[in-house]
XYZ file of C-alpha atoms in Angstrom:
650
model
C 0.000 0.000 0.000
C 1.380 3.643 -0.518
C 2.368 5.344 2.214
C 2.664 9.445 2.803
C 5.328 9.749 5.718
C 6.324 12.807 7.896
C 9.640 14.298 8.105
C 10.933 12.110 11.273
C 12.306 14.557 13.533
C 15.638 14.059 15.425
C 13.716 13.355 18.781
C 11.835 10.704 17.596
C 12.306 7.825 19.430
C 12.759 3.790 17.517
C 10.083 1.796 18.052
C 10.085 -0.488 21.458
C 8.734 -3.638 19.672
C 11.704 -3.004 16.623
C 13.780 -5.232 18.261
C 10.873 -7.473 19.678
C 9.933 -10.083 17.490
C 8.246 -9.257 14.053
C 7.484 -13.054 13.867
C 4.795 -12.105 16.251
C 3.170 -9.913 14.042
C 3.773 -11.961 10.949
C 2.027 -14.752 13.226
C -0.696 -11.951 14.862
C -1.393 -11.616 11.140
C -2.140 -14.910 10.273
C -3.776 -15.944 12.743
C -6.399 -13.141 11.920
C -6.201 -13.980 8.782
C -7.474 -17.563 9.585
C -10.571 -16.454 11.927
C -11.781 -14.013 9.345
C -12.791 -17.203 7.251
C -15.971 -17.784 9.462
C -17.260 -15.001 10.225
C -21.016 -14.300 8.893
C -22.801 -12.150 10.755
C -22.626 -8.629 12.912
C -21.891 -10.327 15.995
C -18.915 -12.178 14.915
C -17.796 -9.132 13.247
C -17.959 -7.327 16.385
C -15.693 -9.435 18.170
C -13.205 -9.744 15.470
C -13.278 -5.792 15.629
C -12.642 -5.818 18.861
C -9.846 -7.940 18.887
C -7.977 -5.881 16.288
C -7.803 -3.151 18.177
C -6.919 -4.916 21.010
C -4.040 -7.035 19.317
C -2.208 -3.762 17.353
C -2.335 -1.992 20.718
C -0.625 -4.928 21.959
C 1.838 -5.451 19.307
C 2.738 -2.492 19.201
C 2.916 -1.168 22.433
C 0.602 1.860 22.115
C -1.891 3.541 24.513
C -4.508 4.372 21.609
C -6.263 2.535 18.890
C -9.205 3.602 16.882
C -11.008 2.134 14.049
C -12.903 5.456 12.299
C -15.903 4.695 10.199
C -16.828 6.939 7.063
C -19.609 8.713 6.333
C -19.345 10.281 2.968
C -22.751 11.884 2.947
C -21.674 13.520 6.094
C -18.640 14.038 5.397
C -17.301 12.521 8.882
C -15.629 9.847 9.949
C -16.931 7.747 13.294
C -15.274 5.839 15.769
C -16.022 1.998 15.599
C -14.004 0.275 18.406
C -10.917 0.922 19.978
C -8.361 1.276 22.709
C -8.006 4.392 24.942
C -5.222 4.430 27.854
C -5.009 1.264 27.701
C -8.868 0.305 27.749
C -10.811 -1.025 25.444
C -14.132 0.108 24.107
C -16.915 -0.956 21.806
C -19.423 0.728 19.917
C -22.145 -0.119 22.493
C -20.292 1.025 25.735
C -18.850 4.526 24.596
C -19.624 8.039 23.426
C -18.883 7.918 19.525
C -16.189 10.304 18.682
C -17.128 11.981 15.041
C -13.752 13.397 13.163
C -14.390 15.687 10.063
C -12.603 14.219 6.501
C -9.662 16.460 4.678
C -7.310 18.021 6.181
C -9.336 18.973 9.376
C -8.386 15.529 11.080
C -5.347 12.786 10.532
C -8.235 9.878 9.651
C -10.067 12.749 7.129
C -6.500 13.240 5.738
C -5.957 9.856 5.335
C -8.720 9.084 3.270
C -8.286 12.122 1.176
C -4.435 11.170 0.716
C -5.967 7.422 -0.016
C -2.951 5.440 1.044
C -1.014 5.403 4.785
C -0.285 8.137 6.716
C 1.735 8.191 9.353
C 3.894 10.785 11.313
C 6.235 10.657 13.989
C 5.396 14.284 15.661
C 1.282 15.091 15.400
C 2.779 19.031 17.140
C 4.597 19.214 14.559
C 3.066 17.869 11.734
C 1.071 20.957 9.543
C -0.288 18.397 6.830
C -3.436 18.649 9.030
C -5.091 19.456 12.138
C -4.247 16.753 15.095
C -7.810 16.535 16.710
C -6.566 14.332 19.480
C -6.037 16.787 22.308
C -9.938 18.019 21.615
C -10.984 15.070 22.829
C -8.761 14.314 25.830
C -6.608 12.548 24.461
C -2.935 12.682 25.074
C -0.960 11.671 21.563
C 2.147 12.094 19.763
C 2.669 10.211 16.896
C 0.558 8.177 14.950
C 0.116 5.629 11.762
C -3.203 5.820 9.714
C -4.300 3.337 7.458
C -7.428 3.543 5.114
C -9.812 0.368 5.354
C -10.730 -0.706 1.738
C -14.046 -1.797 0.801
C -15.945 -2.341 -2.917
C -16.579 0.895 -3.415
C -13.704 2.713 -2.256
C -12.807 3.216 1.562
C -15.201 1.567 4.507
C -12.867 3.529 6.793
C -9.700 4.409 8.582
C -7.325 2.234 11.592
C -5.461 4.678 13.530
C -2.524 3.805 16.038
C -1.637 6.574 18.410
C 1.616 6.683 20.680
C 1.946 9.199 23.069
C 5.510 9.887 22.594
C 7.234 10.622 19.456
C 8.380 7.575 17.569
C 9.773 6.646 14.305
C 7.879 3.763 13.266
C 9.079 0.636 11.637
C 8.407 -0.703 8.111
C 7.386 -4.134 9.575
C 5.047 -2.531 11.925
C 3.534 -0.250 9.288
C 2.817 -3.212 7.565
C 1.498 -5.086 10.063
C -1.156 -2.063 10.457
C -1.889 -2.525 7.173
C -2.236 -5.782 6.977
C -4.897 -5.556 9.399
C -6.757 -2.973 7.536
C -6.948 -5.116 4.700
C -8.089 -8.141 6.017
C -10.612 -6.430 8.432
C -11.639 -4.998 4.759
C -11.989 -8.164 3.230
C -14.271 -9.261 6.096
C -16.612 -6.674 6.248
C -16.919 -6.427 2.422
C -18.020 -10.386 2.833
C -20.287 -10.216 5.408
C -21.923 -7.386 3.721
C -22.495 -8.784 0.556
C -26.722 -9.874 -0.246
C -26.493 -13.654 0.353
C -28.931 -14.372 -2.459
C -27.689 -14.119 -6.075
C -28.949 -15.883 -9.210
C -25.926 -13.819 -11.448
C -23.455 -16.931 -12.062
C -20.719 -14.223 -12.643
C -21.243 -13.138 -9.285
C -20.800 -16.497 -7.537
C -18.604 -17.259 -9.342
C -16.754 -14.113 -8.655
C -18.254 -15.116 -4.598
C -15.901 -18.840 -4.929
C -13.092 -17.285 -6.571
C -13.055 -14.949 -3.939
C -13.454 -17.269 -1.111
C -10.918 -19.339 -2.434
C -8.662 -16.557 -2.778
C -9.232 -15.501 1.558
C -8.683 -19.674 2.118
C -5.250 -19.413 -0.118
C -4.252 -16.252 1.661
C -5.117 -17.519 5.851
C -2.796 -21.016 4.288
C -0.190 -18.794 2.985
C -0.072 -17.329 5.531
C 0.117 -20.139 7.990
C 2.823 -21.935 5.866
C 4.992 -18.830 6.422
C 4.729 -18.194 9.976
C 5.566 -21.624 11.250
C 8.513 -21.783 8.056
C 9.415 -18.662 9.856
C 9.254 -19.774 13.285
C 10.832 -23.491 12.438
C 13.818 -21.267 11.056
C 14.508 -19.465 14.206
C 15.127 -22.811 16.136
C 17.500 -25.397 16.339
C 15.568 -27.077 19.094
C 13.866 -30.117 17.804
C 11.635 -29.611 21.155
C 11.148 -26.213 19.840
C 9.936 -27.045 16.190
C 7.598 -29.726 18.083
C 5.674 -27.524 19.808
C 5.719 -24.696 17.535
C 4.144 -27.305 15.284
C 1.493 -28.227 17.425
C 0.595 -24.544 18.153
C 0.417 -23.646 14.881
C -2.509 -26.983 13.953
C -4.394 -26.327 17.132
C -7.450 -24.498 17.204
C -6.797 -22.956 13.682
C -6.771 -26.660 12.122
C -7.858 -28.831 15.159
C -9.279 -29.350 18.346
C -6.257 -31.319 19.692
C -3.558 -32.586 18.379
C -0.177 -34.843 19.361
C 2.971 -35.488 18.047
C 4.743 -38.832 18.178
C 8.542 -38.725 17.075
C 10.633 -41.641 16.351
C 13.973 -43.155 16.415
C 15.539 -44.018 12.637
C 14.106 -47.304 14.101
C 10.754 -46.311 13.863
C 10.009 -46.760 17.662
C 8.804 -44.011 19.615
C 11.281 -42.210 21.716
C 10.302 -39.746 24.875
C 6.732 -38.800 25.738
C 4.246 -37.568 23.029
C 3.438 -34.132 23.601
C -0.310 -32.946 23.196
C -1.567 -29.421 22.657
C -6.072 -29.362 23.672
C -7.859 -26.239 22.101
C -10.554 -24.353 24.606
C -12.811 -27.104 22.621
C -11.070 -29.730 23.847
C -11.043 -29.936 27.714
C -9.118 -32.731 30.460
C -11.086 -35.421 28.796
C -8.977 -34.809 25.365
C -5.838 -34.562 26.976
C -5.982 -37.974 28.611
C -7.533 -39.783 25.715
C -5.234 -38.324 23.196
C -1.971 -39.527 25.928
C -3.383 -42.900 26.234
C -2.508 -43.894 23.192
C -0.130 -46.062 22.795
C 2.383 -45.043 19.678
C 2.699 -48.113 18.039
C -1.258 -47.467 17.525
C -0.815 -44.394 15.344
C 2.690 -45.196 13.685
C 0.788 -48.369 12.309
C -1.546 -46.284 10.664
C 1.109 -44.752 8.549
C 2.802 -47.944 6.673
C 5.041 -48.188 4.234
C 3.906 -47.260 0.945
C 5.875 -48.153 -2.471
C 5.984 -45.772 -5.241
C 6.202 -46.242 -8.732
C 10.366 -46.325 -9.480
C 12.253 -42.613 -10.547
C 11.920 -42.661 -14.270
C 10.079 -46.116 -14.883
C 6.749 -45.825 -16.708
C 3.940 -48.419 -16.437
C 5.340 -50.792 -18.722
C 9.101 -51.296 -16.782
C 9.839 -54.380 -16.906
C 12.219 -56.114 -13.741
C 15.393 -54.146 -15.463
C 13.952 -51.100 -15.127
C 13.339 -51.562 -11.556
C 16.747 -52.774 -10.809
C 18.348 -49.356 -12.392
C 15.512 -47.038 -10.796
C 14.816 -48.704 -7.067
C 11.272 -47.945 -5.935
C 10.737 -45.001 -3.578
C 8.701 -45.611 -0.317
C 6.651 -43.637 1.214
C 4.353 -43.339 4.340
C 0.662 -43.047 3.869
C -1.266 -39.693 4.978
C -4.332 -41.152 7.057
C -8.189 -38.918 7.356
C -10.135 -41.208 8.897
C -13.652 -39.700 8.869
C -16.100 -42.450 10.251
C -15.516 -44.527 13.663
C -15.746 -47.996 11.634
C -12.642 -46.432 9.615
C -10.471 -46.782 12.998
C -8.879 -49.781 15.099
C -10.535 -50.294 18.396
C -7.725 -48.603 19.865
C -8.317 -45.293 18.824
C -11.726 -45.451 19.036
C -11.461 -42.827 22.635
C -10.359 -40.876 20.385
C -13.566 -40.781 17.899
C -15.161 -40.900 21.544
C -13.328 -37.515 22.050
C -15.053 -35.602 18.561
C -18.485 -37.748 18.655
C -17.356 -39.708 15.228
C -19.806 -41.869 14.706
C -20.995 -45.126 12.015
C -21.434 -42.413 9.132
C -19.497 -39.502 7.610
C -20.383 -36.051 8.040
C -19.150 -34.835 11.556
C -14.851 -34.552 12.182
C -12.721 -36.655 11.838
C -9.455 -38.213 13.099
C -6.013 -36.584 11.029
C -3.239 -38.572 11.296
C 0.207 -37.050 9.209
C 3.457 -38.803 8.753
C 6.582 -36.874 9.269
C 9.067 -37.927 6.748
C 12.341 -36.833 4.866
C 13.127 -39.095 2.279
C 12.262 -42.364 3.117
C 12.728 -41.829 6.662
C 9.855 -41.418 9.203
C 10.249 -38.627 11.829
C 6.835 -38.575 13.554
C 3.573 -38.938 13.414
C 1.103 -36.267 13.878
C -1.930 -36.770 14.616
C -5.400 -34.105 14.993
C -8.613 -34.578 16.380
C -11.025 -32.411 14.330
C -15.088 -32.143 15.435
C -15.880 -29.609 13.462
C -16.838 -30.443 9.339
C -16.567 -27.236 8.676
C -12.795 -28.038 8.059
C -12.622 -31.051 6.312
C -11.909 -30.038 3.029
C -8.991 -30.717 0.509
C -7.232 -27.444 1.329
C -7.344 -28.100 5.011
C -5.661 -31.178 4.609
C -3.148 -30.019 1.990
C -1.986 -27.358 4.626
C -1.606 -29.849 7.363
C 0.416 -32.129 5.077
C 2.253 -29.094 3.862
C 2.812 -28.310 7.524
C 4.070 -31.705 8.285
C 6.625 -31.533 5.409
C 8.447 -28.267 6.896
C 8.594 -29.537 10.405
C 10.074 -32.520 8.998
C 13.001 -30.841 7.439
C 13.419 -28.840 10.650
C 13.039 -31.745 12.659
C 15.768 -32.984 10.706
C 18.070 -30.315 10.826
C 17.808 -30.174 14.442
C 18.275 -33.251 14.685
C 21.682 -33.561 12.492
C 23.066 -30.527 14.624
C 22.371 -32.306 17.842
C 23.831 -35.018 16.674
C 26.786 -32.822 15.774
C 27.275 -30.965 19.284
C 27.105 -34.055 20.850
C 29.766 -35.243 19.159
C 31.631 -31.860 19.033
C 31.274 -31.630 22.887
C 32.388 -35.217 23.340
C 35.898 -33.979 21.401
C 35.830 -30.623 23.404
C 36.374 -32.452 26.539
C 39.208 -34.809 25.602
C 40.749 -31.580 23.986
C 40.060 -29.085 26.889
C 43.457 -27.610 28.620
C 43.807 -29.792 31.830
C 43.288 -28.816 35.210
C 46.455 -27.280 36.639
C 47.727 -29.516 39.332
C 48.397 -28.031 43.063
C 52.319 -28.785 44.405
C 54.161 -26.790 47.463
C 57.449 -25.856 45.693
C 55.797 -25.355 42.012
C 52.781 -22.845 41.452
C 51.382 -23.250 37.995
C 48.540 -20.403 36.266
C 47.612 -20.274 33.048
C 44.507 -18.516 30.810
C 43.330 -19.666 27.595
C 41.092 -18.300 24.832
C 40.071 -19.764 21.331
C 38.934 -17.432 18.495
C 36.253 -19.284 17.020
C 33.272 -17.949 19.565
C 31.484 -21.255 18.743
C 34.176 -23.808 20.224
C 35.658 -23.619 23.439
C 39.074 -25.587 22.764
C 41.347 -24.351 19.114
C 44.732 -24.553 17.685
C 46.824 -23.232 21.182
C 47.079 -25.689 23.743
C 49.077 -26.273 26.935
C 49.349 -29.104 28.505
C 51.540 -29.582 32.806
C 52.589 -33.079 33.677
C 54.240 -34.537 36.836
C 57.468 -36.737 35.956
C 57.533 -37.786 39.741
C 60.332 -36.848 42.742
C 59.308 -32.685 42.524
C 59.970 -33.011 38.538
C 57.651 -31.109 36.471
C 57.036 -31.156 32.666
C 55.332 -27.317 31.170
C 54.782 -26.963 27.261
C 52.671 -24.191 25.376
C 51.848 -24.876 21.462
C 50.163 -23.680 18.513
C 49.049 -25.693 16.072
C 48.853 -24.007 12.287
C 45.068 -23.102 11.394
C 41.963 -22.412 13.709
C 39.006 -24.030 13.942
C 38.076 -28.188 14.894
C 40.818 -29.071 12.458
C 43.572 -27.455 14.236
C 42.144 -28.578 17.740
C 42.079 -32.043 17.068
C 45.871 -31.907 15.681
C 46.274 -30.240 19.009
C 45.044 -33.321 20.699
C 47.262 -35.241 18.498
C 50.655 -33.582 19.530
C 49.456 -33.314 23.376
C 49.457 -36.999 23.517
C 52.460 -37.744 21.550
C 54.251 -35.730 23.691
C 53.384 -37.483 27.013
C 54.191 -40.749 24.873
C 57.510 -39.376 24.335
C 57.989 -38.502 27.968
C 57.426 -41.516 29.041
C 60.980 -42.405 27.315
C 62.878 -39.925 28.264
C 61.420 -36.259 29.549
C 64.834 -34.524 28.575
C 63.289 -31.604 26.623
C 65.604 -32.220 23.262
C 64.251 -36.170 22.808
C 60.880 -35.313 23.722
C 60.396 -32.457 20.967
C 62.415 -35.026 18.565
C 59.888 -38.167 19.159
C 56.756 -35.793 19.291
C 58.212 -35.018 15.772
C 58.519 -38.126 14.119
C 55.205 -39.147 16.017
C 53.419 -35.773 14.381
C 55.228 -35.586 10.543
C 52.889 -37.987 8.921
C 49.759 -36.675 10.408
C 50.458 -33.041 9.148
C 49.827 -32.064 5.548
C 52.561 -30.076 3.297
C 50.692 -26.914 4.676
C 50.173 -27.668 8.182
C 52.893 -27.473 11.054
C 53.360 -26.689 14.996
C 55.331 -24.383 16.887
C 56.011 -25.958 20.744
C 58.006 -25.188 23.552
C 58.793 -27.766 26.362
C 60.155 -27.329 29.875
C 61.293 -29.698 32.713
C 61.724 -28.627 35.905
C 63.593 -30.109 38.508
C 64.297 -29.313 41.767
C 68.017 -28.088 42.885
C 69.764 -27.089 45.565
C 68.437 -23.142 45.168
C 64.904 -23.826 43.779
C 64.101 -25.265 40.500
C 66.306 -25.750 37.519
C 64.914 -25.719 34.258
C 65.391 -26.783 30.690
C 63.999 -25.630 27.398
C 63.586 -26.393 24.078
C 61.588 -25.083 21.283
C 60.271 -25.972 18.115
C 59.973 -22.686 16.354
C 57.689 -21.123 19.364
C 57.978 -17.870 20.570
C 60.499 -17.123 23.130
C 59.841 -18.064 26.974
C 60.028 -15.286 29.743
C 61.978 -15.286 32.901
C 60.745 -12.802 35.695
C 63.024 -12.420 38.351
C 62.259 -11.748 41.961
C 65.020 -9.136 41.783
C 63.355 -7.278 39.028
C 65.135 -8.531 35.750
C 63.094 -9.684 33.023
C 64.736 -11.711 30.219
C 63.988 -14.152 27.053
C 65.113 -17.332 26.717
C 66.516 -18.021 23.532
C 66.125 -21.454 22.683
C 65.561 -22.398 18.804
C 64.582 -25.070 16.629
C 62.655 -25.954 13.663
C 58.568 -26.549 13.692
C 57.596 -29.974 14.440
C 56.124 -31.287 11.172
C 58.409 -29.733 9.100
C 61.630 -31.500 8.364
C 62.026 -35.630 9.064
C 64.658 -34.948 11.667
C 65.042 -31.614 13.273
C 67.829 -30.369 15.497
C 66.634 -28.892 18.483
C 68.766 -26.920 21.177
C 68.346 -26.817 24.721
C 68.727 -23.785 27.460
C 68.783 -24.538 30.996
C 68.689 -21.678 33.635
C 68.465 -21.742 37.477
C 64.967 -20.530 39.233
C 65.036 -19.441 42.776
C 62.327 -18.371 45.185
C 59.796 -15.687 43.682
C 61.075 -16.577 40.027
C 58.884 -17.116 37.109
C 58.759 -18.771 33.306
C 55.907 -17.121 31.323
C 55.209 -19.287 28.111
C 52.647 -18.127 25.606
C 51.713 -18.667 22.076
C 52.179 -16.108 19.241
C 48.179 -14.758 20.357
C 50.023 -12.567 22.643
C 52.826 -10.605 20.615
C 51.066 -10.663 17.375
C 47.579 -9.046 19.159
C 46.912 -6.496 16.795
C 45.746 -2.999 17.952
C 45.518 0.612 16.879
C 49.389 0.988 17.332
C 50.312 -2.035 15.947
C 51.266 -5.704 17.569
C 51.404 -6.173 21.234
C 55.223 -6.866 20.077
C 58.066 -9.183 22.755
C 59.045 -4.771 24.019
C 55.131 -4.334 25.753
C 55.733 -7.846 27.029
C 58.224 -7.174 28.507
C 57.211 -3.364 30.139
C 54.007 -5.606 31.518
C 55.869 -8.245 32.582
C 58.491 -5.971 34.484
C 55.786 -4.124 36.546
C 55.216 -7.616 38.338
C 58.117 -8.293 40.160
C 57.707 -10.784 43.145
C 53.937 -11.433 41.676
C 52.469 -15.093 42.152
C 51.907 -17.075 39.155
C 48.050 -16.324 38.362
C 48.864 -12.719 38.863
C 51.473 -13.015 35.951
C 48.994 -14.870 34.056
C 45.704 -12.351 34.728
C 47.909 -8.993 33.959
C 49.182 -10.264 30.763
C 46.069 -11.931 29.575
C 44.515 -8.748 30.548
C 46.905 -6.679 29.261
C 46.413 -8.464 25.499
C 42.800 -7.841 25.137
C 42.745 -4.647 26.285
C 45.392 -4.023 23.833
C 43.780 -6.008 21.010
C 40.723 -4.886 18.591
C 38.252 -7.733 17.377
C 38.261 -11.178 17.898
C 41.869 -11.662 17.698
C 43.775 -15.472 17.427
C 43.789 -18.221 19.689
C 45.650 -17.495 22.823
C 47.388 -19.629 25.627
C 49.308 -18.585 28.681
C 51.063 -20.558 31.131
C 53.000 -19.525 33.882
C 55.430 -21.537 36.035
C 56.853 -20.088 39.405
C 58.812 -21.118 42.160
C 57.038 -19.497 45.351
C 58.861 -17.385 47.140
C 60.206 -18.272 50.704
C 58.066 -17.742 53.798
């Protein structure tokens, strides 16, 4: 619909439902949509009136609703229904209020401008004259929409906020989505009911079918909408069920099933107000097997074979099976079993009341679930009703699906997550260990960096930091790969050099020509003035030594990257720790942390690092993690940090 829009003033505020949920309108919408179908006379068009005002007050969080009338002979427009402060009010419990057209009023303008108005400031606004305040009633902006009929314009819907606000395409168009439809119903209910012109009922079906297409339409994409927003299968399952019950049942369950075909968990039932207790417990009673039975296997003619294939054919195009899609309309139709549930909709011997829905869920040739729909009114049973709930049953299928394949996939993701989480850092008098840990990828907690602290026995200690090339699960689960390789290589001989030169040959076959790891290793031992350690490093960035006296140094200790060469030469650098020392290693996360004046660079290491003399190990580790981020801009790389220190005396 065209739209005439005020200037939106700086002050205007965004809408407070913008960054709600415009599903809910899309499903507000449809679900009006759908009870427009039935109604026939002023009464039920009363109520539905009502509710409209009621639900875009709602939706859209404003104090003030009106639906405005026109009188052309008069030249006025006159209020219907509608919402004020809050409070609803019908035609028969209020004061009419009467609003002149043209310019003189914001309904008058709207149907002289013949499209949607809206405005964000009514003070401000000089296309017309806000009448509002005349009446009492406190408003600031406003969206008008013109209410079609078959000769022009029934009326007007106005929504009134009493603050400024700048209001959102989606709920503009929910606004006038309502004024349509409410225009569609009251230009059906008006219409003479008798008619011998066959161009008129004819025009009357095409018509009707057109609302029925619409209200299915629209059904189809609110729950495609709302499947798409989960990856719960639980979710999808009762999103589902809401979606069939009342608009296409009285009560409804769903069954879903293993790739077995058993049932697995409890069914879950949704009862309309039509239902009651009595539903509920018949439709639970059930047993499964009951209603999965009523959806065999069905064969299908093969892909590409025609009627005459002969037993080649069928070998080169298998036949496709199916499940069957089940209406069962008369009580004989049903096994005993279900017959509480014909008990439930009075289904008797003969056809003509509701009946009993039952829809496989399948993808493929795989059942899901079974849904099944208890129906009393005939008023439904017709081919497009069923169409949509098969139609229905197709989507949650393939969200079902989905849901299920990405469960499937965390679980199995977790399970790896755990065996490749950084290990819990052991407690020992004479050796304090810290360390802090971050992977890019927001979505996994474990990535390429690793760390790994291992007691050798008799006070000894093995420490090693590494990176593995890439990000992601690839790179974690090579992670896991040289982790355990190197406690299999320390199980030889924990001398840094032969540990780094068996985790090599161990790693060099697993690695492609484009992947490799950087890794440095230290043993600690105890000595007769702390802890002595020794180093070696396969291309990884360059330990720090924090001194209790104040000195901060590197450890220079080279070597090639494990994965690279058949047999590397690694070197070794031992150096004595006393009380209140400390080795920081870290992975190339920290100095290559990126900010707005450039890396975090081995220099700002070591400035943070030298502010922290005689600081415990987890202090070492929480400034310089701390340090890095608050350095670093976006999302950065993986990042590992472990700190071993010797606590000082006393």
């Amino acid at each position: 619909m065209p739209r005439d829009r005020a200037a939106q003033p700086g002050s205007a505020r965004p809408s407070p439902v913008a960054a709600a949920d415009p599903v809910a309108m899309l499903r507000a919408v449809a679900d009006l949509a759908t009870r427009t179908i039935t109604v026939q006379d002023a009464a039920s068009v009363a109520s539905v009136l009502d509710d409209v005002v009621g639900e875009l007050a709602d939706l859209l969080g404003v104090a003030h609703v009106g639906l405005f009338q026109l009188d052309e002979q008069a030249g006025e427009l006159t209020s219907r229904v509608g919402v004020l402060e809050g409070r609803r009010f019908g035609s028969d419990h209020h004061r009419p209020v009467r609003l002149p057209t043209g310019r003189s009023s914001m309904p008058g303008y709207t149907i002289l401008q013949q499209r949607t108005v809206t405005t964000s400031d009514l003070v401000a606004d000089r296309r017309f004259t806000a009448l509002a305040p005349s009446f009492g009633v406190f408003a600031r902006s406003a969206v008008n929409v013109p209410v079609p009929s078959a000769e022009g314009w029934w009326g007007v819907i106005g929504v009134y906020d009493v603050v400024p606000r700048s209001w959102q395409a989606h709920e503009i168009a929910t606004v006038e989505a309502f004024a349509a439809i409410v225009g569609s119903m009251l230009h059906t209910v008006s219409r003479p009911p008798e008619t011998p012109d066959v161009t008129l009922v004819t025009e009357r079906l095409a018509r009707r079918r057109a609302e029925l297409a619409g209200a299915r339409l629209a059904t189809l994409s609110e729950a495609s909408a709302l499947f798409a927003l989960s990856d719960d299968g639980d979710v999808v399952a009762r999103t589902l069920l809401d979606t069939c019950v009342p608009a296409l049942a009285d009560g409804a369950r769903l069954d879903l099933v293993d790739r077995r075909g058993r049932a697995v968990g409890t069914p879950i039932v949704t009862v309309g107000d039509c239902g009651g207790p009595s539903m509920t417990t018949a439709l639970r009673a059930i047993p499964a097997e009951a209603l999965t039975d009523l959806v065999e296997v069905v064969d299908l003619a093969p892909r590409g074979a025609g009627p005459a294939s002969d037993h080649s054919d069928r070998v080169a195009h298998p036949a496709r099976r199916t499940r069957r899609f089940v209406a069962r309309t008369t009580r004989a139709d049903l096994p005993e079993v279900l017959h509480p549930l014909a008990d439930q909709i009075g289904l008797v011997a003969e056809p003509g009341g509701g009946g009993i829905v039952v829809a496989p869920l399948v993808l493929g040739e795989r059942l899901l679930g079974v849904l099944t729909l208890l129906d009393g009114s005939a008023d439904r049973r017709t081919t497009g009703h069923l169409g949509l709930i098969e139609d229905l049953a197709s989507r949650a299928s393939v969200s079902l699906d989905t849901c299920r394949r990405l469960e499937a996939r965390t679980r199995v993701v977790d399970s790896l997550q755990t065996t490749l989480a950084p290990p819990l850092l052991p407690a020992d008098p004479n050796t304090t260990f810290a360390a802090r840990y971050q992977c890019a990828d927001p979505d996994l907690a474990v990535g390429g960096d690793f760390y790994d602290v291992v007691d050798l026995g008799e006070g000894a200690w093995a420490a090693l930091v590494g990176d593995v090339c890439g990000r992601g699960p690839g790179a974690a689960a090579l992670s896991g790969v040289v982790r355990q390789s190197t406690r299999a290589a320390m199980v030889v001989d924990a001398e840094p050099r032969r540990v780094l030169e068996r985790t090599n040959a161990a790693v060099v076959s697993q690695l492609d020509d484009f992947g490799f790891c950087t890794l440095t290793y230290l043993h600690l031992a105890p000595s007769p003035t702390g802890m002595r350690a020794t180093v070696s490093s396969a291309g990884h960035p360059r330990p720090v030594v924090v001194r209790a006296d104040g000195r901060v140094e590197f450890l220079d200790c080279g070597g090639a990257p494990l994965g690279v060469v058949a047999h590397p030469i690694f070197d070794e650098v031992a150096v004595d720790l006393a009380p209140g020392d400390a080795v920081v290693l870290y992975t190339d996360g920290v100095t290559e942390a990126r900010g707005p004046d450039g890396l975090f660079g081995e220099e700002r290491l070591i400035e943070v690092m030298g502010g922290l003399v005689g600081a415990g190990a987890d202090l070492l580790a929480e400034t310089l993690d701390f340090a890095v981020r608050s350095h670093r801009r976006g999302d950065g790389d993986d990042l590992a940090i472990l700190v071993v220190a010797v606590p000082p005396v006393g």
